[in-house]
């Protein structure tokens, strides 16, 4: 019999094998200072494009004042206990009601964390006789939720409605045999590529197929739609989304999440979401803070306007200079380059050390081998000067990538790896 840990000693995983060279710099980096467009990394000032603070609320003086007062009034523990037992308050209800109204649903329910909440929502919505059909590029929280499902599941090609319809036809035949139903899952905005899910086309398929539709709108909530109510509002199909999910970790710059749906569906979920039934209630400091942030989202359209001013400047500037930013339809701004993982390390180090630009790096296995994805997240706190400096820096690193500079620099990394 093998030692359970034997596989860990032999194989650290596709990302873990780089840990000795990457940890603390390329992964698990330590950004310091107040959350803003400019922070410090290893003692140097950098323009930060890796913070999901879309509306610039994380360090907004009004938000910090409310957060501080909430902490003084309630501490960081109240209320103690799960919602069903001793952790329910009038302010939790107030936040739920305001969120439901904002996203045009009958009711909403608070979740402690986005990832945990999505996993639990999927688990609660389906039984072993039901079939799940979901986008192959869905976020890890969706994939992990689907993993809990004891019935059949199918993936459809990313944002491919024809592929979805083929799988719906398969799922329909199977559901007729099992006596179950069908749950379709998409994201409102795919956080890596920035593409909006094809929600309008998916909702239209309801005329032909009998299914319910769950949308993870983590990156759309607060950034898309006339009022900021998300991708469903942007595409005019919010009514066709049966269960709407969003997190506080992006536009609201906080911790927590919520689901919204018809009242009867929310009533069912709040009695069957294991991650909420058996976990401590969202603490009051976060509830009060979320109420303030939601109010600012609703009453200060200039925040979203500034976000999009910066987004358009960044994305149009990159395209004008010949960079491939894919088919983003949101604030998420991917820049695709060709190169190896060691070249990506050399490139990012140059970008941070010599140009003062901090953005996220994404490599295989998240994206195909041979590609480097630099992911930029514009916020309302960025300036047009930040954009210009970043565009100039990207011009420089692209040239060094093409002329082999990073390939030469990466040789030392490969040698140290024994490759």
PDB file of C-alpha atoms in Angstrom, residues 237 263 276 314 327:
ATOM      1  CA  UNK A 237     -32.831  39.540 -20.436  1.00  0.00           C
ATOM      2  CA  UNK A 263     -39.532  34.521  -3.745  1.00  0.00           C
ATOM      3  CA  UNK A 276     -25.184  28.895   4.856  1.00  0.00           C
ATOM      4  CA  UNK A 314      -6.918  51.280 -22.174  1.00  0.00           C
ATOM      5  CA  UNK A 327     -13.079  39.574 -27.763  1.00  0.00           C
TER       6      UNK A 327
END
